[in-house]
CSV table of N, CA and C in Angstrom, one decimal:
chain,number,residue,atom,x,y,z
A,1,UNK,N,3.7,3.5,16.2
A,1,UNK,CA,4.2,3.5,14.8
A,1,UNK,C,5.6,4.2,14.8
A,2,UNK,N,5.6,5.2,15.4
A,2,UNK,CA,7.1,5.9,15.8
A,2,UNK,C,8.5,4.9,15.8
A,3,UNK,N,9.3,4.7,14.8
A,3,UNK,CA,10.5,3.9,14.8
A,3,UNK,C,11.2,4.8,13.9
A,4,UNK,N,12.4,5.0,13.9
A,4,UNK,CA,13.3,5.4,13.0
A,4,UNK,C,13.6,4.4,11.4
A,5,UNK,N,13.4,3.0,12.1
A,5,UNK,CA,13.4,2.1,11.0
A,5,UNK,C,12.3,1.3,10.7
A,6,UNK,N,11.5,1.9,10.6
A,6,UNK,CA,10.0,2.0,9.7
A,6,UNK,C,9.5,2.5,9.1
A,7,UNK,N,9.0,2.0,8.0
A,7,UNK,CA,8.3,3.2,7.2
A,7,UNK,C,7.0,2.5,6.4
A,8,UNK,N,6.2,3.0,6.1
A,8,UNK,CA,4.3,3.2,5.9
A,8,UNK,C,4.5,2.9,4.7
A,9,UNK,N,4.3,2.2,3.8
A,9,UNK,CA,4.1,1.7,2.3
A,9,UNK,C,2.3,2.1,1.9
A,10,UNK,N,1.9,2.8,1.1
A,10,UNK,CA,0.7,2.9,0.9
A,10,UNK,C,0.8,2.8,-0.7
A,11,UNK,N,0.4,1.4,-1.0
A,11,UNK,CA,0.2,0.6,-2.3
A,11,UNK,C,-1.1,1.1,-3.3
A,12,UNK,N,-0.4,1.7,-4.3
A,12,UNK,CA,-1.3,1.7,-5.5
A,12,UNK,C,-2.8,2.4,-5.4
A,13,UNK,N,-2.5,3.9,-3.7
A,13,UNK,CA,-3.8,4.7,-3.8
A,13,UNK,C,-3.8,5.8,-4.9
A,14,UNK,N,-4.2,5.5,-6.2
A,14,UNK,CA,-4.3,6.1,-7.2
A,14,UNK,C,-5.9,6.3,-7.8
A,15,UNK,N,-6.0,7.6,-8.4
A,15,UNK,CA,-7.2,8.1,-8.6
A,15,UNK,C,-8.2,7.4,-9.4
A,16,UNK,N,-7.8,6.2,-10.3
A,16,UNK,CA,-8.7,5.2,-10.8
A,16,UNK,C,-9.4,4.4,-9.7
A,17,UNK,N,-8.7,3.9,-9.0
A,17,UNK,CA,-9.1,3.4,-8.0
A,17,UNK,C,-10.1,3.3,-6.8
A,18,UNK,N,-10.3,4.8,-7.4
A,18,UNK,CA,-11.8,5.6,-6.1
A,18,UNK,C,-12.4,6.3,-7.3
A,19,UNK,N,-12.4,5.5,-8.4
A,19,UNK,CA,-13.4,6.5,-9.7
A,19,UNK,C,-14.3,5.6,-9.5
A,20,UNK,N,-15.7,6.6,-9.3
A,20,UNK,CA,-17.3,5.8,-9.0
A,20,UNK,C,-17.9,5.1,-9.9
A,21,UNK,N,-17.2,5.2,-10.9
A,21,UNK,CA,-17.6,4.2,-12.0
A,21,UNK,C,-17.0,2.6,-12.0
A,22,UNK,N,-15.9,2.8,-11.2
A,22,UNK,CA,-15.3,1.0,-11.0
A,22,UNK,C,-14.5,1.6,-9.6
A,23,UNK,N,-15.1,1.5,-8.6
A,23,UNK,CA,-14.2,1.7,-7.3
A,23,UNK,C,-13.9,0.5,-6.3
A,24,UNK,N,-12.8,0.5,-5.9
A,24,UNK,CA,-12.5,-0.7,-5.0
A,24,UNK,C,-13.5,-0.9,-4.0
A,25,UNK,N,-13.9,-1.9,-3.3
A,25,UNK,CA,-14.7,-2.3,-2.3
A,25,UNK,C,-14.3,-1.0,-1.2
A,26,UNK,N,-15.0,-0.6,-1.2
A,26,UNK,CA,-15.1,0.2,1.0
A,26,UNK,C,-14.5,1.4,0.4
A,27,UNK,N,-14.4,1.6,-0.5
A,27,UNK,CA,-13.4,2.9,-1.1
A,27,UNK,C,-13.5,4.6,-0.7
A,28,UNK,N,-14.5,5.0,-0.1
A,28,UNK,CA,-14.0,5.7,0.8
A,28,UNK,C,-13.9,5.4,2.6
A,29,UNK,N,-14.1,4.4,2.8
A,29,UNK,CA,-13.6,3.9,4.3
A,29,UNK,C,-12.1,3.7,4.0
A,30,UNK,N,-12.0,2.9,3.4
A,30,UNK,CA,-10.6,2.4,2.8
A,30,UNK,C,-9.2,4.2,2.7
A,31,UNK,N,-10.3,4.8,1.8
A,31,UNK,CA,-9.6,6.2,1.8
A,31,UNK,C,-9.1,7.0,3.2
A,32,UNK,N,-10.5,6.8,4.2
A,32,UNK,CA,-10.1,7.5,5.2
A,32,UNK,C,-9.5,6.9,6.0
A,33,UNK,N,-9.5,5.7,6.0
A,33,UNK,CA,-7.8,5.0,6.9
A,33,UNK,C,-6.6,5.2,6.0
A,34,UNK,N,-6.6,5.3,4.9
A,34,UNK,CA,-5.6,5.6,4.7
A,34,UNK,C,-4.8,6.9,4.9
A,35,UNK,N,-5.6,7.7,5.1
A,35,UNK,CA,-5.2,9.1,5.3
A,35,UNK,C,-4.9,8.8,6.9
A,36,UNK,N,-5.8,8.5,7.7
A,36,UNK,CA,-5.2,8.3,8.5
A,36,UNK,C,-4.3,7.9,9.4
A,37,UNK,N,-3.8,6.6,8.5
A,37,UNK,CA,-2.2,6.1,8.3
A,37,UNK,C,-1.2,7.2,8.2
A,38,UNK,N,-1.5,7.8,6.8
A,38,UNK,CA,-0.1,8.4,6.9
A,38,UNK,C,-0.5,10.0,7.9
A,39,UNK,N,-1.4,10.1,8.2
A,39,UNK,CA,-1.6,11.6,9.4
A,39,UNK,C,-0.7,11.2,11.0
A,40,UNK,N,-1.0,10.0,10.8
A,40,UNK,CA,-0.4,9.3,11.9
A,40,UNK,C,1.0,9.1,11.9
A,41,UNK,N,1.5,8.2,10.7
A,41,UNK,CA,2.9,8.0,10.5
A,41,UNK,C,3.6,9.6,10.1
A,42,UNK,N,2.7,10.6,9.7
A,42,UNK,CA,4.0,11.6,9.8
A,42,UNK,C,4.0,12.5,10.9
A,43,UNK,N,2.7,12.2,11.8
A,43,UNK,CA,2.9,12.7,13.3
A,43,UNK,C,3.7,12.0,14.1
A,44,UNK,N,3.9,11.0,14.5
A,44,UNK,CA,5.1,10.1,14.5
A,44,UNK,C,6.7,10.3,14.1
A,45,UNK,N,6.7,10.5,13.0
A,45,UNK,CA,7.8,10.8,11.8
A,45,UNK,C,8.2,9.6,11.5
A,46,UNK,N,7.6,8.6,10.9
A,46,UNK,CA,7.9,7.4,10.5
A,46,UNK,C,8.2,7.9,9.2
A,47,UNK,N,8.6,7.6,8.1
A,47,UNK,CA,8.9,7.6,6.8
A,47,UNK,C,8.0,7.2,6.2
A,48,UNK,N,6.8,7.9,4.9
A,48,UNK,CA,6.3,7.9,4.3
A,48,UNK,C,6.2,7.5,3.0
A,49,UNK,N,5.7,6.2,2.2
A,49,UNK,CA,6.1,6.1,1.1
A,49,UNK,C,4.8,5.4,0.3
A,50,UNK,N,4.8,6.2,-1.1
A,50,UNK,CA,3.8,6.4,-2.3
A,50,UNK,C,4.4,5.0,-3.2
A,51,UNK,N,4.1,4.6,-3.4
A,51,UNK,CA,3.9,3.5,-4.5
A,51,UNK,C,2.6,3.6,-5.5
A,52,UNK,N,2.9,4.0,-6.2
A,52,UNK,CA,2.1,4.0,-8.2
A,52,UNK,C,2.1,2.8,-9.0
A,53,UNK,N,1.3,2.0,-9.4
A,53,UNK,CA,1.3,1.5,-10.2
A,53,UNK,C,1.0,1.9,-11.9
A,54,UNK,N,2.0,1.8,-12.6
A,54,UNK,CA,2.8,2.4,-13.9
A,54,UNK,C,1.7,1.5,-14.6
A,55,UNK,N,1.0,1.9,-15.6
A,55,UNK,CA,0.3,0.9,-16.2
A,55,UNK,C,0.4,0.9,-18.1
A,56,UNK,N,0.7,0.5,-19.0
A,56,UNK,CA,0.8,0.5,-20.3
A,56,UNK,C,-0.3,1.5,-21.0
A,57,UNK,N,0.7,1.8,-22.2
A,57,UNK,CA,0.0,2.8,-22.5
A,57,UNK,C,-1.6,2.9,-22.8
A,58,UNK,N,-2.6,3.5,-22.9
A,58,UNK,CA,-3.9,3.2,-23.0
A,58,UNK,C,-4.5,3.1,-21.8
A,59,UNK,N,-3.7,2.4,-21.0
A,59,UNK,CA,-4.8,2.2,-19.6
A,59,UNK,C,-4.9,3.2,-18.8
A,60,UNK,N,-6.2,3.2,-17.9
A,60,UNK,CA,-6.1,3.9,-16.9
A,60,UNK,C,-5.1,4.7,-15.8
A,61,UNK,N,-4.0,3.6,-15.6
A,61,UNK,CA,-2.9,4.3,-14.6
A,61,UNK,C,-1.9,4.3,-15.7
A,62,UNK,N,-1.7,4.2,-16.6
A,62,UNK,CA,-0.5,4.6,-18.0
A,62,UNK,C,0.0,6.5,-17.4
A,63,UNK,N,1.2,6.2,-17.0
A,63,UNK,CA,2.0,7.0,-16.4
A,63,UNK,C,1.5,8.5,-16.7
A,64,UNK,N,1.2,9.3,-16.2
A,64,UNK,CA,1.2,11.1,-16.1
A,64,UNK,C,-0.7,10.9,-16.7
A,65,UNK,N,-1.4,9.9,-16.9
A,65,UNK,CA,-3.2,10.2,-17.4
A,65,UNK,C,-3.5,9.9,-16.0
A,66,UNK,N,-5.0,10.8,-15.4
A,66,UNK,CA,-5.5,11.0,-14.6
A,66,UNK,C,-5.7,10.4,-13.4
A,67,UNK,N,-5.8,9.2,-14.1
A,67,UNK,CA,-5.7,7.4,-13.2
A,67,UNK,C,-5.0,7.5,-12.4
A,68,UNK,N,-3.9,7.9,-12.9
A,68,UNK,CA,-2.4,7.4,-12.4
A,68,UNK,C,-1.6,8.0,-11.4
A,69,UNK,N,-2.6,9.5,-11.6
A,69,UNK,CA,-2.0,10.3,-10.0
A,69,UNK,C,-2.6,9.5,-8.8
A,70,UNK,N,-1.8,9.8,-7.9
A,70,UNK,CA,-2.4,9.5,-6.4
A,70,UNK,C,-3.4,10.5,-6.0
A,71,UNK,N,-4.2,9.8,-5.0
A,71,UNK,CA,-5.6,10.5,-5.0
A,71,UNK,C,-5.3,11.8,-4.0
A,72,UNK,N,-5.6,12.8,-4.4
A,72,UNK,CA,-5.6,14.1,-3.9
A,72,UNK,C,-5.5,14.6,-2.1
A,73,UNK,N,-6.6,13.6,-1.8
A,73,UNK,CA,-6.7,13.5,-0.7
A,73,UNK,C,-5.5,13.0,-0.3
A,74,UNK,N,-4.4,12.6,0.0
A,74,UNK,CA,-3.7,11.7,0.2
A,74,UNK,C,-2.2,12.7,-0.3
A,75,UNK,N,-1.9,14.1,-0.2
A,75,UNK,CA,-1.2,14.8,-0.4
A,75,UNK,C,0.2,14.6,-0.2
A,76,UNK,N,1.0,14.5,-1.3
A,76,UNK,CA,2.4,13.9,-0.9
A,76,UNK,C,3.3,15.1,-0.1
A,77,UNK,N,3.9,15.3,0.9
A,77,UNK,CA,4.2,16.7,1.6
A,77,UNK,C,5.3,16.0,1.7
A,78,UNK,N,6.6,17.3,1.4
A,78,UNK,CA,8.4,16.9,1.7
A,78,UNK,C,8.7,15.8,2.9
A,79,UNK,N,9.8,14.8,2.3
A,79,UNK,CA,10.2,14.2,3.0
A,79,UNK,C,9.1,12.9,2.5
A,80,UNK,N,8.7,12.7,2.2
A,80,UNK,CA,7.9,11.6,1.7
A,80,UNK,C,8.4,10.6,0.6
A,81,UNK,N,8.4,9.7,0.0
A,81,UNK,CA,9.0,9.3,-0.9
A,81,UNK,C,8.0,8.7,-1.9
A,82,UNK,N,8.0,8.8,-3.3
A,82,UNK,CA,7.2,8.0,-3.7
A,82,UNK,C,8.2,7.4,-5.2
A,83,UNK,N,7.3,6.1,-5.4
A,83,UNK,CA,8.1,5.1,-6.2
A,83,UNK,C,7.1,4.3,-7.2
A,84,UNK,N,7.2,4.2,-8.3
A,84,UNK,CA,6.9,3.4,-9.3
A,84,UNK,C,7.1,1.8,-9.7
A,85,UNK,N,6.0,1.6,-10.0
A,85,UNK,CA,5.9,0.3,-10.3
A,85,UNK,C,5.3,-0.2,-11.2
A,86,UNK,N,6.2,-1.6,-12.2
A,86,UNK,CA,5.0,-1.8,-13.5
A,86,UNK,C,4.4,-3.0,-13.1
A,87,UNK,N,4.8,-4.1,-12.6
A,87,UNK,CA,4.5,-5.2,-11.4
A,87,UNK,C,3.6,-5.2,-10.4
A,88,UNK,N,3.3,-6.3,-10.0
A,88,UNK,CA,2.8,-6.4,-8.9
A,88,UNK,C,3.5,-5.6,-7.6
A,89,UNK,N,4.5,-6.6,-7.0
A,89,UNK,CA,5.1,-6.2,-6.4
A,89,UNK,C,5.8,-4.7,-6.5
A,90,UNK,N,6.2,-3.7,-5.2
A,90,UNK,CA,6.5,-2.7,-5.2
A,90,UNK,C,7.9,-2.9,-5.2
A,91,UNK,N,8.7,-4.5,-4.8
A,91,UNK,CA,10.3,-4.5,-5.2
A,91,UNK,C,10.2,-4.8,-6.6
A,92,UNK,N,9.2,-5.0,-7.1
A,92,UNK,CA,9.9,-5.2,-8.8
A,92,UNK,C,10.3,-4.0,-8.7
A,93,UNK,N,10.6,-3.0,-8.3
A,93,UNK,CA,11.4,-1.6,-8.8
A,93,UNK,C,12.6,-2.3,-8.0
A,94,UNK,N,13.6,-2.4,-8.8
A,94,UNK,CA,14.9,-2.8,-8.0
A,94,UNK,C,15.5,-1.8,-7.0
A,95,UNK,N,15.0,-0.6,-7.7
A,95,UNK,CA,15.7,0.6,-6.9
A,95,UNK,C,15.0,1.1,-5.1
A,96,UNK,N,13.8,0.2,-5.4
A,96,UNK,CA,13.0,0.5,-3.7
A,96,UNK,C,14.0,-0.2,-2.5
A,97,UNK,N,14.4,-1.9,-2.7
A,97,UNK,CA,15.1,-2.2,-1.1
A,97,UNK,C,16.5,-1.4,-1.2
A,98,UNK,N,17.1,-1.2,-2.1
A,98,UNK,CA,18.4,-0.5,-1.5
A,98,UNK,C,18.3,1.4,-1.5
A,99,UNK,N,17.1,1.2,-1.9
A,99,UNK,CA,16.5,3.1,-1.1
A,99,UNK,C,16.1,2.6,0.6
A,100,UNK,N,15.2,1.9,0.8
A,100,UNK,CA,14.9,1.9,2.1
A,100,UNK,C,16.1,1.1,3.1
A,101,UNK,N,16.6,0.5,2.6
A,101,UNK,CA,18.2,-0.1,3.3
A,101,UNK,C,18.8,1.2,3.5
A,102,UNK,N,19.1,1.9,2.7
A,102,UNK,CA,20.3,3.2,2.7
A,102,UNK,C,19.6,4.4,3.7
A,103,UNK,N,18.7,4.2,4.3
A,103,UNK,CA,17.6,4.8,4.9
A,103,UNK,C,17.5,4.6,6.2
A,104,UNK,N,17.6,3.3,6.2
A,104,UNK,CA,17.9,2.3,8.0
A,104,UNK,C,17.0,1.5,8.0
A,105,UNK,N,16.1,1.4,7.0
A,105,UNK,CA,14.3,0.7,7.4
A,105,UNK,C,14.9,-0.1,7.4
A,106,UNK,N,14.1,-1.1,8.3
A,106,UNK,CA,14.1,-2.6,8.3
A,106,UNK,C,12.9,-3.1,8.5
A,107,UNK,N,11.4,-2.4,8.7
A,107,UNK,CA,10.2,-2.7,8.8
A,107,UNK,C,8.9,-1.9,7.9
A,108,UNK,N,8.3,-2.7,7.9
A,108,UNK,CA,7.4,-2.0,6.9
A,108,UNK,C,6.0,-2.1,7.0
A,109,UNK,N,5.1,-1.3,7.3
A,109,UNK,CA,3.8,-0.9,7.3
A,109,UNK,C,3.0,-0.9,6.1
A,110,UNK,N,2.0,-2.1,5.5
A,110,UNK,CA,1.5,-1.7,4.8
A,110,UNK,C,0.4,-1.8,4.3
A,111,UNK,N,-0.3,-0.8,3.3
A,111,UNK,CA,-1.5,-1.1,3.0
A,111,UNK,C,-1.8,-0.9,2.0
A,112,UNK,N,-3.7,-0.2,1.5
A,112,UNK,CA,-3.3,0.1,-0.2
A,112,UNK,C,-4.8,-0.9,-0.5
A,113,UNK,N,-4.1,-1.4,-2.1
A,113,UNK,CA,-4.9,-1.3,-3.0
A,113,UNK,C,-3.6,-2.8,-4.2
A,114,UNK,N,-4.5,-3.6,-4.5
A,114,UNK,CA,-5.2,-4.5,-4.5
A,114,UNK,C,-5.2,-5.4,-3.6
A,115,UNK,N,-5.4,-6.1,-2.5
A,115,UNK,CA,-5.4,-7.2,-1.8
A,115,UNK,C,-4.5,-8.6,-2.3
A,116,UNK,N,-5.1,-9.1,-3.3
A,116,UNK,CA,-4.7,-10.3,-4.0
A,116,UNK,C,-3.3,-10.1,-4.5
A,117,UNK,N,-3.1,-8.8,-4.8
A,117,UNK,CA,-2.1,-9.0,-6.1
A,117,UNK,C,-1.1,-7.9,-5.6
A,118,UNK,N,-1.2,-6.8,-5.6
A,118,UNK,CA,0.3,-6.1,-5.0
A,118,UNK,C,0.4,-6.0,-3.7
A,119,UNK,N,-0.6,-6.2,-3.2
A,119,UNK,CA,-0.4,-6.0,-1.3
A,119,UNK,C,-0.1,-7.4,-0.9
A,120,UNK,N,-0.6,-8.5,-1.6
A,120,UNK,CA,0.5,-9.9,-1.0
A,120,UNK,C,1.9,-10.1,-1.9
A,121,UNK,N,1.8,-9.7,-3.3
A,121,UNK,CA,2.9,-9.6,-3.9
A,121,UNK,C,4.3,-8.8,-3.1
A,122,UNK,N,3.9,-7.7,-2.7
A,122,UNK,CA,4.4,-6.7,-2.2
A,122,UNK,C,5.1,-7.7,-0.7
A,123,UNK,N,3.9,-7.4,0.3
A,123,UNK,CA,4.7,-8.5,1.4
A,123,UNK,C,5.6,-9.5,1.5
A,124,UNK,N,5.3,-10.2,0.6
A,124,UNK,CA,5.8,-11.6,-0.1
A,124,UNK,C,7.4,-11.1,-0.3
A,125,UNK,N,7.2,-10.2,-1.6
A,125,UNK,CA,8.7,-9.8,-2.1
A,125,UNK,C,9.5,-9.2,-0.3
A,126,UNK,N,8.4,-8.3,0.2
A,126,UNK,CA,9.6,-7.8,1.5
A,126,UNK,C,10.2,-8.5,2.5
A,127,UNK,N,9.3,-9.5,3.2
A,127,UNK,CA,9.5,-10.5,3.6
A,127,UNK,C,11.1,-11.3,3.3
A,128,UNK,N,10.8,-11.6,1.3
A,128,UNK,CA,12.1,-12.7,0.3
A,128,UNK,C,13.2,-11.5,0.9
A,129,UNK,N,13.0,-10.2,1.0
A,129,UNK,CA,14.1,-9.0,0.8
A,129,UNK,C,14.4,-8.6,2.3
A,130,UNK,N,14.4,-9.5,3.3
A,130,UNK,CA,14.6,-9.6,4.8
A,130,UNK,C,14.0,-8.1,5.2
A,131,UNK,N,13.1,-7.8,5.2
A,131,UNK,CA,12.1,-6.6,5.5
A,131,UNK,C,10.9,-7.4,6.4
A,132,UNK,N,11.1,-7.0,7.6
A,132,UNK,CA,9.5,-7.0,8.7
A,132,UNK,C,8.7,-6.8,8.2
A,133,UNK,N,7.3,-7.2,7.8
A,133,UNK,CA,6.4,-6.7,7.5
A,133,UNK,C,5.0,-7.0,8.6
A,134,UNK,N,4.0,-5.6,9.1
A,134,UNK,CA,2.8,-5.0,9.3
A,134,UNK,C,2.3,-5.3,8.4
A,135,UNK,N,1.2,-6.1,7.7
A,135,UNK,CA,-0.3,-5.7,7.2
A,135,UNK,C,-1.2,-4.9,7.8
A,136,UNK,N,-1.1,-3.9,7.8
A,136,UNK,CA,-3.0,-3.6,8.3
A,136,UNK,C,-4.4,-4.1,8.1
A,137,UNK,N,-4.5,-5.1,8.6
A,137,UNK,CA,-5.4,-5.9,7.7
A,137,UNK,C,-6.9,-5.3,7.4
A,138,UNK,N,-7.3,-4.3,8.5
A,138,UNK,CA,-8.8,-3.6,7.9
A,138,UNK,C,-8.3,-2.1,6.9
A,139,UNK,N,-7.2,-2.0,6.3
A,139,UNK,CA,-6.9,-1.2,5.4
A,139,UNK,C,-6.2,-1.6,4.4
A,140,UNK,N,-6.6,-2.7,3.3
A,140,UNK,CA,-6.2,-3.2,2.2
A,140,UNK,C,-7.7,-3.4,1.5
A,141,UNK,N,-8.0,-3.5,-0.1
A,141,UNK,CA,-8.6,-3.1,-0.5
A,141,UNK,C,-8.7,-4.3,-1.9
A,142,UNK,N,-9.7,-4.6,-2.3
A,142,UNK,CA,-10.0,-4.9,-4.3
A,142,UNK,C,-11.1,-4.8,-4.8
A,143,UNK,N,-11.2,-5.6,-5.6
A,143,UNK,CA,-13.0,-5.6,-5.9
A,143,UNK,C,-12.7,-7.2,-6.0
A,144,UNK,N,-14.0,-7.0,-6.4
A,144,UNK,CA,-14.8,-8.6,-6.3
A,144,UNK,C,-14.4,-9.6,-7.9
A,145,UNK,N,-14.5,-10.5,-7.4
A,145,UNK,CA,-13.7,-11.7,-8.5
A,145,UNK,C,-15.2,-12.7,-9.1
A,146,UNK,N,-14.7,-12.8,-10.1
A,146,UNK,CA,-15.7,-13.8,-10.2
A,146,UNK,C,-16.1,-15.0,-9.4
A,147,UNK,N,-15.5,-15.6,-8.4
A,147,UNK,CA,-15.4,-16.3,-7.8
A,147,UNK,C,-15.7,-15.9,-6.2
A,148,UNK,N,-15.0,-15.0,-5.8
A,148,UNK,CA,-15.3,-14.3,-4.4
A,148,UNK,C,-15.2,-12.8,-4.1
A,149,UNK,N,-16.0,-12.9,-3.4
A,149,UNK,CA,-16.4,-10.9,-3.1
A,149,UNK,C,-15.2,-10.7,-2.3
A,150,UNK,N,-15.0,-9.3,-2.7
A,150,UNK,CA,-13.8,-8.3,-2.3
A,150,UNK,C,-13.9,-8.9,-0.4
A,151,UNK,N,-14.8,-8.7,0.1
A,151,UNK,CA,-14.3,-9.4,1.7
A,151,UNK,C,-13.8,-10.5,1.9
A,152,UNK,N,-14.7,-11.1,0.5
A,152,UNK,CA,-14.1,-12.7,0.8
A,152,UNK,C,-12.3,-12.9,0.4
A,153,UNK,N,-12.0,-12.0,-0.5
A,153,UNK,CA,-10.8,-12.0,-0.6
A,153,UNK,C,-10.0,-11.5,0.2
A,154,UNK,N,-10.1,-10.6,1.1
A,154,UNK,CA,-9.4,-9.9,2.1
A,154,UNK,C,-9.3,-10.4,3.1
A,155,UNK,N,-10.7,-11.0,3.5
A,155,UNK,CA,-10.4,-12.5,4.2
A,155,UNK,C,-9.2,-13.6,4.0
A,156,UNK,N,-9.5,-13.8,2.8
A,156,UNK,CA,-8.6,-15.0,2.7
A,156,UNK,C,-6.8,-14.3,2.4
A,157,UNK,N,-6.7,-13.2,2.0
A,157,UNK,CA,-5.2,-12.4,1.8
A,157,UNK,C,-4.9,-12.1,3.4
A,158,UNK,N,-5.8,-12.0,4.3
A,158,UNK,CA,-4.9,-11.8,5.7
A,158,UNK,C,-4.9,-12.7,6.5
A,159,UNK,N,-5.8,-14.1,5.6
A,159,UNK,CA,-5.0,-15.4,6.5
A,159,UNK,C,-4.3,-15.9,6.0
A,160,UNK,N,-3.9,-15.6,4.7
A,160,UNK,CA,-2.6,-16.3,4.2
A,160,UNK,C,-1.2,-15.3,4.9
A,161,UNK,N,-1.7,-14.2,4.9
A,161,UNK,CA,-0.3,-13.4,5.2
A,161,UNK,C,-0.2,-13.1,6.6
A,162,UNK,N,-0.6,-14.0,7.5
A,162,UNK,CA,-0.5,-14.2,9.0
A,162,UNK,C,0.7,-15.1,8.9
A,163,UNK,N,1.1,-15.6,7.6
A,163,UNK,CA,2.1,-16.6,8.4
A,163,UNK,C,3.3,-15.9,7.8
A,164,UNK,N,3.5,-15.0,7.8
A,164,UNK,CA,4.9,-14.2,7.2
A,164,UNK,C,4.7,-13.0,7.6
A,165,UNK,N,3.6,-12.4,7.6
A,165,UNK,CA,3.5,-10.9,8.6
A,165,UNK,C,2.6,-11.1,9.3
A,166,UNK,N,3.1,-10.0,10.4
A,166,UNK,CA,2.1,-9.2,11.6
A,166,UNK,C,1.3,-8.8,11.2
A,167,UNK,N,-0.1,-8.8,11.6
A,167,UNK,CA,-1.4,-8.3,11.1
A,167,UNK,C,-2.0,-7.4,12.5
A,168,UNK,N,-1.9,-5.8,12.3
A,168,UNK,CA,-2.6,-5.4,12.6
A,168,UNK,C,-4.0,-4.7,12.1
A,169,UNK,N,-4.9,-4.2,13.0
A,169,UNK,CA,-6.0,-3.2,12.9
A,169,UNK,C,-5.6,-2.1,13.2
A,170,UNK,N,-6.9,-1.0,12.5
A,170,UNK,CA,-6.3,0.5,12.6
A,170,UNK,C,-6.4,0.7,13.7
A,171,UNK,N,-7.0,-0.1,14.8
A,171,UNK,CA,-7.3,0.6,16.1
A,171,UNK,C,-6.0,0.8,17.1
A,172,UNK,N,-5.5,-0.6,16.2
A,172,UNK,CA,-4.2,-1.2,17.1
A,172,UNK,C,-2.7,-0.6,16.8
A,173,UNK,N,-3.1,0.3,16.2
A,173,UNK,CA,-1.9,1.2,16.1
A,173,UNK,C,-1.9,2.8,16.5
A,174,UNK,N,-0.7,2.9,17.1
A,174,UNK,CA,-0.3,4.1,18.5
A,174,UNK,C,0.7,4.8,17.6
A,175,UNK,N,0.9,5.9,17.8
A,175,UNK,CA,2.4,7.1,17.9
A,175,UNK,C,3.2,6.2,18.3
């Protein structure tokens, strides 16, 4: 993981999202790779970066209510970056590619929380925004649809995004 021009995107791990009352599929498996992403990427010194999804007023992740913090476990420590979003994607913030351009990244690691919707949205946009993109594919996350269960979607979100990103596993990633 060690690159100067890389950095670890961890999509929308916010505290609604691991609340036991509606929690993502695998949600603490899901949690503890995620920690162990960024334990890794900042032993490494890869560039660390927080993406929030901003949510309208009333809802759960509606900016500064409970939801909306990142989950505790997952401690933001200096040098880290974190960024907002009211979108799917984490380039709908216009200000994220010319922060990580000005930076040197040209690759991107990522994972997170929803599968369907900001973790392909997200690739998708970095990809359009000439950004490399890593999936991790056993560390993305949703819940279940009327239609198909949370694996079945994660299934189907890292065979569509084999043909625009690299798909690794947690195992398959080194210092």
């Amino acid at each position: 993981m060690a690159n100067p021009n890389t950095a670890l995107l961890i999509i929308d791990a916010q505290v609604n999202m691991f609340d036991p009352a509606f929690a993502v599929h695998d949600a603490d498996d899901i949690l503890e790779k995620l920690k162990g992403l960024v334990s890794l990427a900042r032993t490494s010194g890869t560039q660390v970066i927080f993406v929030q999804h901003s949510g309208p007023v009333g809802a759960v992740d509606e900016p500064r209510a409970p939801g909306w913090l990142l989950h505790p476990e997952l401690s933001v420590e200096e040098g880290d970056l974190i960024t907002q979003k009211t979108e799917f994607s984490a380039f709908s913030n216009a200000e994220l590619a010319p922060r990580l351009r000005s930076k040197g990244i040209q690759k991107l690691i990522i994972a997170g929380m929803q599968s369907e919707l900001c973790i392909a949205s997200t690739c998708q946009a970095a990809v359009a925004e000439g950004f490399g993109v890593t999936l991790v594919a056993d560390a993305h996350t949703t819940y279940d649809s009327e239609t198909e269960s949370a694996p079945e979607i994660i299934a189907r979100v890292n065979k569509e995004l084999k043909e625009i990103a690299t798909l690794w596993r947690i195992e398959e990633i080194h210092p």
